[in-house]
Amino acid sequence: KQALVDFVKKDGKGMLFLHQSYVTNYGWKEWGELLGAYMGNGQLFDGTNTAKRKAVMKVENRKHPASRALPEHWTLDDEFYQYAKTTGVLGPTKLPVPFAFDRTKVNVLVSFDTERTDFTGAPKEWNKDGDYPQVWSQKLGKGRTFYSAIGHREDLWRSDPVFRQFMTGAVRWVLGLEK
């Protein structure tokens, strides 16, 4: 475990976290620090994507290689998450969350556009007053990490040119090929 932390923080390397990485390694606080969050006890927005509930994404940072080419109103259906904002709450693994999400400690790239997203039928924890980051990057020590909740749907990976360009930018940034 320490070698993985050192790989990023001391050796200046990068890690790319996708989708459900935030429900992994609840007993290891440093994992949460590398990732930037853990899932708390909140509900998912269209948890299995069965309702195909559309969400409109807001691009908060257009300078990052992953998000610079995204459309102004990136609309898609996928599984979307909320993150634990306090420690100690029980996550889905029934273990306490050891690391709380703090948007001031990461570079939020993409979040829900709460003004344009229709919350009708969504779980009560999701509403127009909320803050729902879905993609971020961060620099840790000499290295960097990137997380995207977006990426549940197979067709995004196989045939969506916007998503594929987004992920290509993320990979290039994690590898240090783009700033």
PDB file of C-alpha atoms in Angstrom:
ATOM      1  CA  LYS A   1       0.000   0.000   0.000  1.00  0.00           C
ATOM      2  CA  GLN A   2       2.774   2.406   0.879  1.00  0.00           C
ATOM      3  CA  ALA A   3       4.446   1.699  -2.464  1.00  0.00           C
ATOM      4  CA  LEU A   4       1.269   2.832  -4.253  1.00  0.00           C
ATOM      5  CA  VAL A   5       1.132   6.065  -2.237  1.00  0.00           C
ATOM      6  CA  ASP A   6       4.838   6.646  -2.878  1.00  0.00           C
ATOM      7  CA  PHE A   7       4.337   5.938  -6.600  1.00  0.00           C
ATOM      8  CA  VAL A   8       2.142   9.032  -6.762  1.00  0.00           C
ATOM      9  CA  LYS A   9       3.353  11.358  -4.027  1.00  0.00           C
ATOM     10  CA  LYS A  10       7.109  10.725  -4.069  1.00  0.00           C
ATOM     11  CA  ASP A  11       7.808   9.330  -7.519  1.00  0.00           C
ATOM     12  CA  GLY A  12       5.600  11.861  -9.311  1.00  0.00           C
ATOM     13  CA  LYS A  13       3.459   9.335 -11.147  1.00  0.00           C
ATOM     14  CA  GLY A  14      -0.275   9.389 -11.774  1.00  0.00           C
ATOM     15  CA  MET A  15      -3.338   7.259 -11.133  1.00  0.00           C
ATOM     16  CA  LEU A  16      -6.653   7.230 -12.945  1.00  0.00           C
ATOM     17  CA  PHE A  17      -9.685   6.252 -10.859  1.00  0.00           C
ATOM     18  CA  LEU A  18     -12.940   5.340 -12.549  1.00  0.00           C
ATOM     19  CA  HIS A  19     -16.539   4.877 -11.615  1.00  0.00           C
ATOM     20  CA  GLN A  20     -16.797   2.715  -8.483  1.00  0.00           C
ATOM     21  CA  SER A  21     -13.258   3.238  -7.196  1.00  0.00           C
ATOM     22  CA  TYR A  22     -14.826   5.243  -4.406  1.00  0.00           C
ATOM     23  CA  VAL A  23     -16.296   2.113  -2.754  1.00  0.00           C
ATOM     24  CA  THR A  24     -12.886   0.426  -2.490  1.00  0.00           C
ATOM     25  CA  ASN A  25     -10.466   0.140   0.442  1.00  0.00           C
ATOM     26  CA  TYR A  26     -12.617   1.717   3.159  1.00  0.00           C
ATOM     27  CA  GLY A  27     -10.113   0.681   5.800  1.00  0.00           C
ATOM     28  CA  TRP A  28      -7.314   2.603   4.126  1.00  0.00           C
ATOM     29  CA  LYS A  29      -7.503   6.388   4.501  1.00  0.00           C
ATOM     30  CA  GLU A  30      -4.648   7.005   2.043  1.00  0.00           C
ATOM     31  CA  TRP A  31      -6.739   5.410  -0.732  1.00  0.00           C
ATOM     32  CA  GLY A  32      -9.387   8.058  -0.115  1.00  0.00           C
ATOM     33  CA  GLU A  33      -6.741  10.768  -0.209  1.00  0.00           C
ATOM     34  CA  LEU A  34      -5.422   9.491  -3.543  1.00  0.00           C
ATOM     35  CA  LEU A  35      -8.944   9.225  -4.917  1.00  0.00           C
ATOM     36  CA  GLY A  36     -10.346  12.349  -3.277  1.00  0.00           C
ATOM     37  CA  ALA A  37     -13.524  10.765  -1.867  1.00  0.00           C
ATOM     38  CA  TYR A  38     -15.415   7.779  -0.567  1.00  0.00           C
ATOM     39  CA  MET A  39     -19.083   7.010  -1.003  1.00  0.00           C
ATOM     40  CA  GLY A  40     -21.149   7.821   2.045  1.00  0.00           C
ATOM     41  CA  ASN A  41     -24.624   6.545   2.735  1.00  0.00           C
ATOM     42  CA  GLY A  42     -26.303   8.684   0.071  1.00  0.00           C
ATOM     43  CA  GLN A  43     -28.493   7.464  -2.737  1.00  0.00           C
ATOM     44  CA  LEU A  44     -27.343   7.113  -6.313  1.00  0.00           C
ATOM     45  CA  PHE A  45     -28.905   9.187  -9.079  1.00  0.00           C
ATOM     46  CA  ASP A  46     -30.444   6.428 -11.239  1.00  0.00           C
ATOM     47  CA  GLY A  47     -28.357   3.806  -9.445  1.00  0.00           C
ATOM     48  CA  THR A  48     -28.407   1.099 -12.095  1.00  0.00           C
ATOM     49  CA  ASN A  49     -29.127   3.507 -14.947  1.00  0.00           C
ATOM     50  CA  THR A  50     -32.396   1.660 -15.611  1.00  0.00           C
ATOM     51  CA  ALA A  51     -34.498   4.836 -15.739  1.00  0.00           C
ATOM     52  CA  LYS A  52     -32.068   6.436 -18.216  1.00  0.00           C
ATOM     53  CA  ARG A  53     -32.564   9.660 -16.253  1.00  0.00           C
ATOM     54  CA  LYS A  54     -30.745  12.423 -18.112  1.00  0.00           C
ATOM     55  CA  ALA A  55     -28.372  14.654 -16.207  1.00  0.00           C
ATOM     56  CA  VAL A  56     -26.849  17.811 -17.585  1.00  0.00           C
ATOM     57  CA  MET A  57     -23.203  18.232 -16.694  1.00  0.00           C
ATOM     58  CA  LYS A  58     -21.565  21.582 -16.023  1.00  0.00           C
ATOM     59  CA  VAL A  59     -17.934  21.905 -17.093  1.00  0.00           C
ATOM     60  CA  GLU A  60     -16.215  23.832 -14.307  1.00  0.00           C
ATOM     61  CA  ASN A  61     -12.708  23.808 -15.763  1.00  0.00           C
ATOM     62  CA  ARG A  62     -12.149  24.047 -19.520  1.00  0.00           C
ATOM     63  CA  LYS A  63      -8.352  24.200 -19.273  1.00  0.00           C
ATOM     64  CA  HIS A  64      -7.855  20.575 -18.238  1.00  0.00           C
ATOM     65  CA  PRO A  65      -7.068  18.145 -21.110  1.00  0.00           C
ATOM     66  CA  ALA A  66      -9.998  15.901 -20.113  1.00  0.00           C
ATOM     67  CA  SER A  67     -12.637  18.622 -20.092  1.00  0.00           C
ATOM     68  CA  ARG A  68     -11.460  21.251 -22.559  1.00  0.00           C
ATOM     69  CA  ALA A  69     -13.416  19.828 -25.517  1.00  0.00           C
ATOM     70  CA  LEU A  70     -16.614  18.902 -23.682  1.00  0.00           C
ATOM     71  CA  PRO A  71     -19.838  20.483 -24.915  1.00  0.00           C
ATOM     72  CA  GLU A  72     -21.277  23.393 -22.967  1.00  0.00           C
ATOM     73  CA  HIS A  73     -24.202  21.259 -21.757  1.00  0.00           C
ATOM     74  CA  TRP A  74     -22.962  17.671 -21.696  1.00  0.00           C
ATOM     75  CA  THR A  75     -26.156  15.654 -21.270  1.00  0.00           C
ATOM     76  CA  LEU A  76     -26.019  11.964 -20.530  1.00  0.00           C
ATOM     77  CA  ASP A  77     -27.543   9.160 -18.540  1.00  0.00           C
ATOM     78  CA  ASP A  78     -25.293   7.084 -16.315  1.00  0.00           C
ATOM     79  CA  GLU A  79     -24.883   6.143 -12.666  1.00  0.00           C
ATOM     80  CA  PHE A  80     -24.031   9.263 -10.680  1.00  0.00           C
ATOM     81  CA  TYR A  81     -22.815   9.504  -7.119  1.00  0.00           C
ATOM     82  CA  GLN A  82     -22.678  11.618  -4.011  1.00  0.00           C
ATOM     83  CA  TYR A  83     -19.620  11.515  -1.788  1.00  0.00           C
ATOM     84  CA  ALA A  84     -19.248  11.423   1.986  1.00  0.00           C
ATOM     85  CA  LYS A  85     -18.769  14.942   3.287  1.00  0.00           C
ATOM     86  CA  THR A  86     -17.990  13.729   6.824  1.00  0.00           C
ATOM     87  CA  THR A  87     -15.954  10.878   8.230  1.00  0.00           C
ATOM     88  CA  GLY A  88     -17.412   8.080  10.309  1.00  0.00           C
ATOM     89  CA  VAL A  89     -20.641   7.560   8.361  1.00  0.00           C
ATOM     90  CA  LEU A  90     -21.071   4.004   7.164  1.00  0.00           C
ATOM     91  CA  GLY A  91     -20.499   3.429   3.490  1.00  0.00           C
ATOM     92  CA  PRO A  92     -22.057   0.649   1.404  1.00  0.00           C
ATOM     93  CA  THR A  93     -19.488  -1.818   2.749  1.00  0.00           C
ATOM     94  CA  LYS A  94     -20.766  -1.071   6.289  1.00  0.00           C
ATOM     95  CA  LEU A  95     -17.331   0.298   7.230  1.00  0.00           C
ATOM     96  CA  PRO A  96     -16.894   3.900   8.382  1.00  0.00           C
ATOM     97  CA  VAL A  97     -15.729   6.442   5.833  1.00  0.00           C
ATOM     98  CA  PRO A  98     -12.167   7.443   6.819  1.00  0.00           C
ATOM     99  CA  PHE A  99     -11.821  10.421   4.455  1.00  0.00           C
ATOM    100  CA  ALA A 100     -14.374  13.116   3.613  1.00  0.00           C
ATOM    101  CA  PHE A 101     -14.784  14.738   0.205  1.00  0.00           C
ATOM    102  CA  ASP A 102     -13.830  18.409   0.158  1.00  0.00           C
ATOM    103  CA  ARG A 103     -14.194  20.266  -3.126  1.00  0.00           C
ATOM    104  CA  THR A 104     -11.561  22.795  -2.005  1.00  0.00           C
ATOM    105  CA  LYS A 105      -8.924  20.018  -2.016  1.00  0.00           C
ATOM    106  CA  VAL A 106      -9.548  18.829  -5.576  1.00  0.00           C
ATOM    107  CA  ASN A 107      -9.889  20.489  -8.958  1.00  0.00           C
ATOM    108  CA  VAL A 108     -13.531  19.830  -9.854  1.00  0.00           C
ATOM    109  CA  LEU A 109     -13.794  19.542 -13.626  1.00  0.00           C
ATOM    110  CA  VAL A 110     -17.399  18.402 -14.132  1.00  0.00           C
ATOM    111  CA  SER A 111     -20.452  18.511 -11.876  1.00  0.00           C
ATOM    112  CA  PHE A 112     -24.222  18.364 -12.170  1.00  0.00           C
ATOM    113  CA  ASP A 113     -25.776  21.457 -13.670  1.00  0.00           C
ATOM    114  CA  THR A 114     -28.539  21.628 -11.090  1.00  0.00           C
ATOM    115  CA  GLU A 115     -30.396  24.355 -12.985  1.00  0.00           C
ATOM    116  CA  ARG A 116     -30.700  22.257 -16.154  1.00  0.00           C
ATOM    117  CA  THR A 117     -31.086  18.758 -14.669  1.00  0.00           C
ATOM    118  CA  ASP A 118     -34.601  17.466 -14.036  1.00  0.00           C
ATOM    119  CA  PHE A 119     -34.707  15.951 -10.542  1.00  0.00           C
ATOM    120  CA  THR A 120     -38.276  14.662 -10.897  1.00  0.00           C
ATOM    121  CA  GLY A 121     -38.362  11.113  -9.548  1.00  0.00           C
ATOM    122  CA  ALA A 122     -34.801  11.256  -8.225  1.00  0.00           C
ATOM    123  CA  PRO A 123     -34.049  10.143  -4.653  1.00  0.00           C
ATOM    124  CA  LYS A 124     -34.782  12.859  -2.084  1.00  0.00           C
ATOM    125  CA  GLU A 125     -31.037  13.385  -1.483  1.00  0.00           C
ATOM    126  CA  TRP A 126     -30.776  14.815  -5.005  1.00  0.00           C
ATOM    127  CA  ASN A 127     -32.197  18.296  -5.553  1.00  0.00           C
ATOM    128  CA  LYS A 128     -31.503  21.626  -7.210  1.00  0.00           C
ATOM    129  CA  ASP A 129     -29.817  22.971  -4.070  1.00  0.00           C
ATOM    130  CA  GLY A 130     -27.122  20.293  -4.011  1.00  0.00           C
ATOM    131  CA  ASP A 131     -23.513  20.215  -5.120  1.00  0.00           C
ATOM    132  CA  TYR A 132     -22.694  17.075  -7.122  1.00  0.00           C
ATOM    133  CA  PRO A 133     -19.131  16.925  -8.472  1.00  0.00           C
ATOM    134  CA  GLN A 134     -18.598  13.926 -10.763  1.00  0.00           C
ATOM    135  CA  VAL A 135     -15.091  14.441 -12.166  1.00  0.00           C
ATOM    136  CA  TRP A 136     -11.982  15.936 -10.601  1.00  0.00           C
ATOM    137  CA  SER A 137      -8.221  15.940 -10.678  1.00  0.00           C
ATOM    138  CA  GLN A 138      -5.678  16.690  -8.012  1.00  0.00           C
ATOM    139  CA  LYS A 139      -1.972  17.061  -7.505  1.00  0.00           C
ATOM    140  CA  LEU A 140      -0.561  15.167  -4.545  1.00  0.00           C
ATOM    141  CA  GLY A 141       3.067  15.598  -3.621  1.00  0.00           C
ATOM    142  CA  LYS A 142       4.938  15.251  -6.906  1.00  0.00           C
ATOM    143  CA  GLY A 143       2.161  13.269  -8.601  1.00  0.00           C
ATOM    144  CA  ARG A 144      -1.434  13.541  -9.761  1.00  0.00           C
ATOM    145  CA  THR A 145      -4.692  11.624  -9.666  1.00  0.00           C
ATOM    146  CA  PHE A 146      -7.878  11.813 -11.707  1.00  0.00           C
ATOM    147  CA  TYR A 147     -11.366  10.520 -10.868  1.00  0.00           C
ATOM    148  CA  SER A 148     -14.472  10.191 -13.049  1.00  0.00           C
ATOM    149  CA  ALA A 149     -17.795   8.811 -11.834  1.00  0.00           C
ATOM    150  CA  ILE A 150     -18.904   8.884 -15.461  1.00  0.00           C
ATOM    151  CA  GLY A 151     -18.247   5.648 -17.279  1.00  0.00           C
ATOM    152  CA  HIS A 152     -20.790   3.011 -16.254  1.00  0.00           C
ATOM    153  CA  ARG A 153     -22.294   2.544 -19.701  1.00  0.00           C
ATOM    154  CA  GLU A 154     -20.511   0.268 -22.153  1.00  0.00           C
ATOM    155  CA  ASP A 155     -21.664   2.300 -25.167  1.00  0.00           C
ATOM    156  CA  LEU A 156     -19.840   5.369 -23.826  1.00  0.00           C
ATOM    157  CA  TRP A 157     -16.574   3.450 -24.013  1.00  0.00           C
ATOM    158  CA  ARG A 158     -17.280   1.783 -27.337  1.00  0.00           C
ATOM    159  CA  SER A 159     -18.845   4.472 -29.480  1.00  0.00           C
ATOM    160  CA  ASP A 160     -19.291   7.892 -27.862  1.00  0.00           C
ATOM    161  CA  PRO A 161     -16.669  10.230 -29.387  1.00  0.00           C
ATOM    162  CA  VAL A 162     -17.174  12.916 -26.708  1.00  0.00           C
ATOM    163  CA  PHE A 163     -16.612  10.455 -23.855  1.00  0.00           C
ATOM    164  CA  ARG A 164     -13.651   8.856 -25.594  1.00  0.00           C
ATOM    165  CA  GLN A 165     -11.990  12.236 -26.155  1.00  0.00           C
ATOM    166  CA  PHE A 166     -12.696  13.081 -22.499  1.00  0.00           C
ATOM    167  CA  MET A 167     -11.012   9.847 -21.323  1.00  0.00           C
ATOM    168  CA  THR A 168      -8.088  10.284 -23.718  1.00  0.00           C
ATOM    169  CA  GLY A 169      -7.437  13.712 -22.210  1.00  0.00           C
ATOM    170  CA  ALA A 170      -7.633  12.216 -18.715  1.00  0.00           C
ATOM    171  CA  VAL A 171      -5.146   9.463 -19.531  1.00  0.00           C
ATOM    172  CA  ARG A 172      -2.753  11.902 -21.186  1.00  0.00           C
ATOM    173  CA  TRP A 173      -2.900  14.168 -18.117  1.00  0.00           C
ATOM    174  CA  VAL A 174      -2.360  11.276 -15.685  1.00  0.00           C
ATOM    175  CA  LEU A 175       0.650  10.136 -17.712  1.00  0.00           C
ATOM    176  CA  GLY A 176       2.079  13.673 -17.650  1.00  0.00           C
ATOM    177  CA  LEU A 177       1.822  14.048 -21.434  1.00  0.00           C
ATOM    178  CA  GLU A 178      -0.409  17.142 -21.164  1.00  0.00           C
ATOM    179  CA  LYS A 179      -0.767  19.843 -18.560  1.00  0.00           C
TER     180      LYS A 179
END
